[in-house]
Tab-separated table of C-alpha atoms and ligand atoms in Angstrom:
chain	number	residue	atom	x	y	z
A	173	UNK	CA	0.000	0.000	0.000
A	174	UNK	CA	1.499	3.472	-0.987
A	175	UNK	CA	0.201	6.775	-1.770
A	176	UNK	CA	-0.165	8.189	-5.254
A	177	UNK	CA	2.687	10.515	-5.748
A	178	UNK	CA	2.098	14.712	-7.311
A	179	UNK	CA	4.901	16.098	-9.178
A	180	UNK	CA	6.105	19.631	-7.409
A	181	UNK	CA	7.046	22.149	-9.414
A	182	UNK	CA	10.500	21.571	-9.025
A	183	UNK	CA	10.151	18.132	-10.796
A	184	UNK	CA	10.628	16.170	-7.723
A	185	UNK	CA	7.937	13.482	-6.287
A	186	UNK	CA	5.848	14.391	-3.092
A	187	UNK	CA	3.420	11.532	-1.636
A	188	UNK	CA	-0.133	12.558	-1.140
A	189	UNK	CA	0.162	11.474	2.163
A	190	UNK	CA	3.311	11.154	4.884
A	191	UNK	CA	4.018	10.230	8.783
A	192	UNK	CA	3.859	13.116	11.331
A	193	UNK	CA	6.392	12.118	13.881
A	194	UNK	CA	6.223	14.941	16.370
A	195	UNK	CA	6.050	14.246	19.672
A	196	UNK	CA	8.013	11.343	19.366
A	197	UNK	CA	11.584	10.798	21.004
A	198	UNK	CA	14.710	9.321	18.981
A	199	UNK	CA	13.969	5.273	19.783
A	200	UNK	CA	9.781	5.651	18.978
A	201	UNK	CA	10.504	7.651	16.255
A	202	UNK	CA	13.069	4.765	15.236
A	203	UNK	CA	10.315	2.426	15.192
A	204	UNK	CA	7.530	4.276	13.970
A	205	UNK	CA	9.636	5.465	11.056
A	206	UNK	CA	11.011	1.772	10.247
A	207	UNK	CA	7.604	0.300	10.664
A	208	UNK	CA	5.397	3.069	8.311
A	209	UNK	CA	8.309	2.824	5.894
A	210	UNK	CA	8.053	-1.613	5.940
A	211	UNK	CA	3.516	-0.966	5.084
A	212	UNK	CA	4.380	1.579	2.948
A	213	UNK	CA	4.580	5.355	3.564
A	214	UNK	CA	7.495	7.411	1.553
A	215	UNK	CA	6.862	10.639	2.928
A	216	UNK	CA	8.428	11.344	6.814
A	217	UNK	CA	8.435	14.801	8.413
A	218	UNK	CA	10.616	15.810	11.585
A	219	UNK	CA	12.047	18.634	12.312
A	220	UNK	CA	15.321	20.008	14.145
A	221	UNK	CA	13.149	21.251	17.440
A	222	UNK	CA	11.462	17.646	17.725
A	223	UNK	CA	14.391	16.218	18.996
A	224	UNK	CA	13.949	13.260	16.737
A	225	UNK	CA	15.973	13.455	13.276
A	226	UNK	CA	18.425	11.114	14.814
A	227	UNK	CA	15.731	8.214	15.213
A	228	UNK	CA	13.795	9.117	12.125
A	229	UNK	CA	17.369	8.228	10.775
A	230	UNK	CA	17.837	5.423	12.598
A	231	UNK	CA	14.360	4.054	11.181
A	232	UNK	CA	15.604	4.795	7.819
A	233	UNK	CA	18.567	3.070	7.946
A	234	UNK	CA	17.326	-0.244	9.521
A	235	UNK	CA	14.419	-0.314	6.856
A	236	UNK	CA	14.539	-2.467	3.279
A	237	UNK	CA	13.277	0.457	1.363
A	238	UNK	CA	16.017	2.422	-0.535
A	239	UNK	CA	16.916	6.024	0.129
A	240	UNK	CA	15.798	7.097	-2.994
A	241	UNK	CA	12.132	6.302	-2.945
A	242	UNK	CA	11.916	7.821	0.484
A	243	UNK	CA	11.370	11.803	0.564
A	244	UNK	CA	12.638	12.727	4.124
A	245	UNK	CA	11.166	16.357	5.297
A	246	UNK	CA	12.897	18.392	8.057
A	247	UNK	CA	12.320	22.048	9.372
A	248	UNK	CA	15.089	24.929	10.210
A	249	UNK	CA	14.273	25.940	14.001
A	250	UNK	CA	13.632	29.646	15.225
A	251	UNK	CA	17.117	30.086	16.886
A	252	UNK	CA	19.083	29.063	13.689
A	253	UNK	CA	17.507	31.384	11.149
A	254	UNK	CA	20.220	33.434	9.639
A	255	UNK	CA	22.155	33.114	6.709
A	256	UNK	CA	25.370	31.624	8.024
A	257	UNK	CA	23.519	29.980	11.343
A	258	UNK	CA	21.270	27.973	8.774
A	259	UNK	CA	23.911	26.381	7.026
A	260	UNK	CA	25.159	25.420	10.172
A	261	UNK	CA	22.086	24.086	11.231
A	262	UNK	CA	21.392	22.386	8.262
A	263	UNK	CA	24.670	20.343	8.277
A	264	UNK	CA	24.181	19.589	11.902
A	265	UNK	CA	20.256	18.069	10.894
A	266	UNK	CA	21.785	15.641	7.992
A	267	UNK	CA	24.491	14.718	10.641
A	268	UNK	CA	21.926	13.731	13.450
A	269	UNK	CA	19.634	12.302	10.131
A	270	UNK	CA	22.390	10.212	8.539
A	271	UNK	CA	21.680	11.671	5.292
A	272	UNK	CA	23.558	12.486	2.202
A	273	UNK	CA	21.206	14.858	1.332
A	274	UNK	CA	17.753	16.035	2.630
A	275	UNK	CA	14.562	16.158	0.536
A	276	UNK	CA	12.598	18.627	1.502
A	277	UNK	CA	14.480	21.484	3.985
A	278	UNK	CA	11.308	24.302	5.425
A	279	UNK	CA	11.543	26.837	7.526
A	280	UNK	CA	9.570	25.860	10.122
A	281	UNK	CA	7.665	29.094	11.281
A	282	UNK	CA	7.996	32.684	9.893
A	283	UNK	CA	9.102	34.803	12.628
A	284	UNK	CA	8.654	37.955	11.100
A	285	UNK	CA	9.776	40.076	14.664
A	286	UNK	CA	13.137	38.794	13.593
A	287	UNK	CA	13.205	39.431	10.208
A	288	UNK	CA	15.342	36.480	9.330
A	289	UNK	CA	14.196	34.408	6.832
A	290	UNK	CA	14.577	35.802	3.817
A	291	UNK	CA	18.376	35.544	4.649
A	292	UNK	CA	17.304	31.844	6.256
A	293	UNK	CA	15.980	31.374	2.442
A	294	UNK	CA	18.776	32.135	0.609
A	295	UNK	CA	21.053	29.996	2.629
A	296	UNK	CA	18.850	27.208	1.641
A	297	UNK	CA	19.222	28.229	-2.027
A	298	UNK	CA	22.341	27.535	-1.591
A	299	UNK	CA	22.097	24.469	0.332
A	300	UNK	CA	19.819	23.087	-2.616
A	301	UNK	CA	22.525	24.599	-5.307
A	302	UNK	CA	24.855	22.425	-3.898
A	303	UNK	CA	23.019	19.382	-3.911
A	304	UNK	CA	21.957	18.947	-0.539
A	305	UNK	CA	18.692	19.536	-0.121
A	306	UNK	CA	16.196	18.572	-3.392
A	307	UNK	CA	13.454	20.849	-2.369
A	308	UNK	CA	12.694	23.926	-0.461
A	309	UNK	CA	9.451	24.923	1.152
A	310	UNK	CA	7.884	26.585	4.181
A	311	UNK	CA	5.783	26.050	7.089
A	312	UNK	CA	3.484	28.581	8.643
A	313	UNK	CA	3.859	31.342	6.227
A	314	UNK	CA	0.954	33.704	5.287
A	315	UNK	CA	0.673	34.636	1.112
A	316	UNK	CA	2.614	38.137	2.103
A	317	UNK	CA	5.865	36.372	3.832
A	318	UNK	CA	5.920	34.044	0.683
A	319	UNK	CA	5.730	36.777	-1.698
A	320	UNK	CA	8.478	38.575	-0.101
A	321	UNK	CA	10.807	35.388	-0.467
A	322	UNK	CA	9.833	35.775	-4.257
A	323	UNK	CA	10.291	39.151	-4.573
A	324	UNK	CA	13.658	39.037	-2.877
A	325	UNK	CA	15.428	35.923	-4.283
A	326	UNK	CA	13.255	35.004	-7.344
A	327	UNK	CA	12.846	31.768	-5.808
A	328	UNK	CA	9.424	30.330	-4.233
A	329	UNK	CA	8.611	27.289	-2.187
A	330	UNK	CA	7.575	24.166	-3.446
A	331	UNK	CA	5.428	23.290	-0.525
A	332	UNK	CA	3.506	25.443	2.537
A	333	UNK	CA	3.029	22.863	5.757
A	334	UNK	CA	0.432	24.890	7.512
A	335	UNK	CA	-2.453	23.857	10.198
A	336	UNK	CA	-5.003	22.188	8.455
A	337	UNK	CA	-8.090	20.030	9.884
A	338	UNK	CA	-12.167	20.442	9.394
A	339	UNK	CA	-11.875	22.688	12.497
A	340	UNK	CA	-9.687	25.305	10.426
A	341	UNK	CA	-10.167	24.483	6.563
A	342	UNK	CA	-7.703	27.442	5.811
A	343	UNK	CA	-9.706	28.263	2.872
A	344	UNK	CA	-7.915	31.227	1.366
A	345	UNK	CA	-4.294	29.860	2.334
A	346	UNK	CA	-4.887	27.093	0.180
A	347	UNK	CA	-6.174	28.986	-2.734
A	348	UNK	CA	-3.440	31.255	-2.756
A	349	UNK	CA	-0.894	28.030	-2.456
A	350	UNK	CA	-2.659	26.551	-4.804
A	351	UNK	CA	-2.114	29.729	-7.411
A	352	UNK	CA	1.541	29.626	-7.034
A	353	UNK	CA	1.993	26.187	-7.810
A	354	UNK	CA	2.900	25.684	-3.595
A	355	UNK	CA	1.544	22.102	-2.359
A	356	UNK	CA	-0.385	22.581	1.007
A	357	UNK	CA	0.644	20.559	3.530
A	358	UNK	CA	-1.421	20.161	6.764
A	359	UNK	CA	-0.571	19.440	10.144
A	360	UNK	CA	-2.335	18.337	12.837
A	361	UNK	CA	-4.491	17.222	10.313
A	362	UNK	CA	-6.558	14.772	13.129
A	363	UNK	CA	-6.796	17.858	14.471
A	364	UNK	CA	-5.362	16.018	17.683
A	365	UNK	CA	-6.369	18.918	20.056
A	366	UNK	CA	-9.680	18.656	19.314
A	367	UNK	CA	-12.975	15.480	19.992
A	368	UNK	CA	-13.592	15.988	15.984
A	369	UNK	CA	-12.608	12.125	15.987
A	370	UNK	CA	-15.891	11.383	18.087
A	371	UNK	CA	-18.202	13.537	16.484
A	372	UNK	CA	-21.225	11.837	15.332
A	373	UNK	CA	-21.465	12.728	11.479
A	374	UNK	CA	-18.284	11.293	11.292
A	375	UNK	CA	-18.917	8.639	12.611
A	376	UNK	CA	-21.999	8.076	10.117
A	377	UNK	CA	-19.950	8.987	7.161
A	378	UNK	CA	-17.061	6.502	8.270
A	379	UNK	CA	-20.187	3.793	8.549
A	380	UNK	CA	-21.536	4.633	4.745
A	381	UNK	CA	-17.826	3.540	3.437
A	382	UNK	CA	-16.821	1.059	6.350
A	383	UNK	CA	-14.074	3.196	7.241
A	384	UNK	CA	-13.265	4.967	10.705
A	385	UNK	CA	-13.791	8.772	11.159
A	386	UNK	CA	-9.946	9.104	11.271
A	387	UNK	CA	-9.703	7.973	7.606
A	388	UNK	CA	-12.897	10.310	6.565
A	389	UNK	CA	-11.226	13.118	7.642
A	390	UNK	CA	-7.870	12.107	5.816
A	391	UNK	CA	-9.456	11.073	2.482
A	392	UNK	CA	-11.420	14.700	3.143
A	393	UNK	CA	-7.649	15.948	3.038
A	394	UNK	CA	-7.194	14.144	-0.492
A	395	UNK	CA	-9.633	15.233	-1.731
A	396	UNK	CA	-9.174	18.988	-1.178
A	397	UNK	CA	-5.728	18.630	-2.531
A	398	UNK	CA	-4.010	18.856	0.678
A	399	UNK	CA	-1.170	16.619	1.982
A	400	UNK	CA	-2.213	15.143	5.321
A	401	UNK	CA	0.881	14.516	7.440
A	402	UNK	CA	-0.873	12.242	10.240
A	403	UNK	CA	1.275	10.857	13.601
A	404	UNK	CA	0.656	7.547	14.226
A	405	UNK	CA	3.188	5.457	16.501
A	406	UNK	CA	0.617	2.679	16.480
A	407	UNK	CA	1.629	0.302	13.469
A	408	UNK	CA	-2.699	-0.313	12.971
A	409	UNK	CA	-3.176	3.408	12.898
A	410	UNK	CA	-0.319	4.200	10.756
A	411	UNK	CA	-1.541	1.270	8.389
A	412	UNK	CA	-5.154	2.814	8.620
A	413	UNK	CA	-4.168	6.184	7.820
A	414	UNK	CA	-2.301	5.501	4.902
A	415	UNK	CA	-5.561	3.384	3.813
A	416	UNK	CA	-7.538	6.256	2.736
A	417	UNK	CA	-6.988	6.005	-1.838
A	418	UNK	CA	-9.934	3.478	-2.040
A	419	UNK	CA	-12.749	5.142	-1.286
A	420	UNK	CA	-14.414	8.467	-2.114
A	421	UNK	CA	-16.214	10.815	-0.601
A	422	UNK	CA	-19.246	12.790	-2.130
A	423	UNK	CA	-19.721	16.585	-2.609
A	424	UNK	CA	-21.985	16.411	0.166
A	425	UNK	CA	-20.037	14.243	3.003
A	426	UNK	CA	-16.831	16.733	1.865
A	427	UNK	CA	-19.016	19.775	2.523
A	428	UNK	CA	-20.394	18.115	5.667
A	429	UNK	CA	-16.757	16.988	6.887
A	430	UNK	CA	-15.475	21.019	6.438
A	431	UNK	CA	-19.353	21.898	8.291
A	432	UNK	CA	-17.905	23.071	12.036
A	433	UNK	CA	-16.856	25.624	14.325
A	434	UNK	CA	-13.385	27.039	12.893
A	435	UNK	CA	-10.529	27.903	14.985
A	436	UNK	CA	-6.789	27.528	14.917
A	437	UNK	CA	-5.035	25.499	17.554
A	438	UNK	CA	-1.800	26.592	17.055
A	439	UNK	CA	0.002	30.083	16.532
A	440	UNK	CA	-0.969	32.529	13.903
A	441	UNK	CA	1.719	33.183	11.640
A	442	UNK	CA	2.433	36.780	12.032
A	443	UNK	CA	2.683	36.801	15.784
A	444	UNK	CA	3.566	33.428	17.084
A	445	UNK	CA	7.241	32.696	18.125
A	446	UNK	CA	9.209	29.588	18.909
A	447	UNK	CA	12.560	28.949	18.701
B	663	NAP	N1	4.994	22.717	10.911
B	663	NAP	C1	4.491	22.839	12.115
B	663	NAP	O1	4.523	23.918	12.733
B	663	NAP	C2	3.877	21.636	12.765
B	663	NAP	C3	3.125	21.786	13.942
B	663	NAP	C4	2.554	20.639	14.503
B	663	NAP	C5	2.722	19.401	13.905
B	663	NAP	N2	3.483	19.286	12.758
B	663	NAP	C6	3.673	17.972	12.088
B	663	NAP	O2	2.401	17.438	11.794
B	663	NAP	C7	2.310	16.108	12.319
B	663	NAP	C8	0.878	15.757	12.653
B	663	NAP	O3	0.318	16.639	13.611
B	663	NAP	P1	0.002	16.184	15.132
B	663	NAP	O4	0.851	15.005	15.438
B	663	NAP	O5	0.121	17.377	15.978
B	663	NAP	O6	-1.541	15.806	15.112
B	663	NAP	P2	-2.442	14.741	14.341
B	663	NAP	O7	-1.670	14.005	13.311
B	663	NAP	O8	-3.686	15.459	13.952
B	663	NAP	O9	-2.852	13.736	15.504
B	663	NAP	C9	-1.970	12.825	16.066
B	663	NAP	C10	-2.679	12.150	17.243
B	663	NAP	O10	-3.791	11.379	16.779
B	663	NAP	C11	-3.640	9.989	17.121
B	663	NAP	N3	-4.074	9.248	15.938
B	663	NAP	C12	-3.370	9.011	14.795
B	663	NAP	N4	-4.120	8.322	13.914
B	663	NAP	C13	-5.326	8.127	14.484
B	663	NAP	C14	-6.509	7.494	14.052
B	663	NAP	N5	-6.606	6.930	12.854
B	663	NAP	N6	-7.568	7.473	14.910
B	663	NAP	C15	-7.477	8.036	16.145
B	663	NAP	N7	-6.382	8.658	16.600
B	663	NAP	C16	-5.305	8.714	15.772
B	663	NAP	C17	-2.173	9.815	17.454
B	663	NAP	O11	-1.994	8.832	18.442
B	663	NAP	P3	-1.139	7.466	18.177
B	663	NAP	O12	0.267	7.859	17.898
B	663	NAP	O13	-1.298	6.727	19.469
B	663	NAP	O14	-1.806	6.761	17.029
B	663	NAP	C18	-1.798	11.198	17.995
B	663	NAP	O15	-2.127	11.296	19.355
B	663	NAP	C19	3.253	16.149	13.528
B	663	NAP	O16	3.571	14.859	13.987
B	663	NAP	C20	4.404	16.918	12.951
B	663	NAP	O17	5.213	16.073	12.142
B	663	NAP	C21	4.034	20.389	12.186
């Protein structure tokens, strides 16, 4: 079982679907990683402030599958943005990853009080210039931060991993993303903090397509042309939640899944700060 791949418009291969492994330490994220990569996910995403790229390594290295049909995502913390400080960080992430190269580097929020990441960007231009990184994207970034990276360097992301669940649909973000060619990611896209899992209509949608209400809400992701990045460290869940290709939901269940109170649960963009 894999996901169907989209092309970015870099050229290079993005899954529909990949493994969220935050909050896990180095040894779960070890097993979770080795275990989604054995039923089939190719799409992993850590980041330097989970304190995990060494066991999302690890899990890498122990699997059967080969480097090259694996597209390993990891984020550029607050405290490292910077021109020189990112390359620095950079080379100390695909030390702790055991990588020769990374596939997808992002800056992992915006932090626009600093002013940084435009100078964060174009160290990562030249990270990818010298053939160690494939792709470059961002995470948290509103359609005026990414249109100052354009503006400034000529260069855009490929991808935008932003909150994304039926409890914030982000409808504008993605049609902007979607304008420029940028693949929407979404995180927390279980929208973990919430009961939406044990809402009812879910749970009668899931029961029309013998599925659970975890998979509605992931096919919902699909099928709105988002990339879901679900964590599972349960090897059923993780199997479940890449499960979601055969099935399809109609106009109506997709308008009914998006149908609830709307509110982010992490920070907004232009204020939030963590480094
Ligand atoms: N860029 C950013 O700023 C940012 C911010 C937050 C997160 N992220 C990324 O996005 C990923 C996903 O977000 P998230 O982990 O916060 O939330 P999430 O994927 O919405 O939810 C994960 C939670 O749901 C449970 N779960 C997974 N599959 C399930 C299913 N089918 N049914 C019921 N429960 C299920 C997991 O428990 P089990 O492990 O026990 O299955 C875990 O507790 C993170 O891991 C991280 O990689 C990025």
């Amino acid at each position: 079982m894999q996901a169907p791949t989209t092309t970015m418009t870099d050229g290079h291969e993005l899954p529909l679907l990949g493994l969220g492994t935050y909050p896990m330490d180095d040894s779960e994220a070890a097993e979770a990683v080795r275990g989604a990569l054995d039923v089939g996910y190719r799409l992993i995403d850590t980041a330097a402030s989970y304190g995990n790229e060494a066991g999302v390594g690890q899990g890498i290295a122990t699997s059967d599958v080969p480097r090259d049909e694996i597209v390993v995502t990891t984020k550029l913390r607050g405290e490292h943005q910077g021109y020189e400080a990112t390359l620095r960080a950079f080379a100390q992430s695909r030390e702790r990853l055991g990588l020769e190269y990374v596939d997808l580097y992002l800056i992992h929020w915006p932090l626009p009080r600093l002013d940084l990441y435009v100078d964060s960007w174009k160290a990562m231009i030249q990270l990818r210039d010298d053939g160690l990184v494939n792709s470059l994207g961002v995470s948290n970034f509103t359609p005026e931060q990414i249109a100052r990276l354009v503006d400034e360097t000529g260069v855009g992301p490929v991808v935008n991993q932003i909150e994304l669940h039926p409890h914030f649909v982000q409808e504008s973000m993605r049609a902007y993303d979607a304008e420029q060619g940028i693949v929407t990611e979404g995180w927390q896209p279980l929208a973990r903090k919430t009961d939406l899992l044990a809402q009812a209509d879910l749970a009668e949608i899931a029961e029309q397509h013998s599925v659970t209400p975890g998979q509605v809400v992931l096919r919902w992701h699909v099928q709105s042309g988002v990339v879901p990045i679900p964590k599972s460290s349960s090897p059923q869940r993780q199997r479940e939640n890449l499960d979601v290709f055969g099935f399809t939901l109609s106009e109506s269940e997709m308008a009914r899944v998006a149908d609830r109170p709307q509110a982010r649960s992490g920070g907004d963009p232009d204020t939030h700060e963590e480094f």
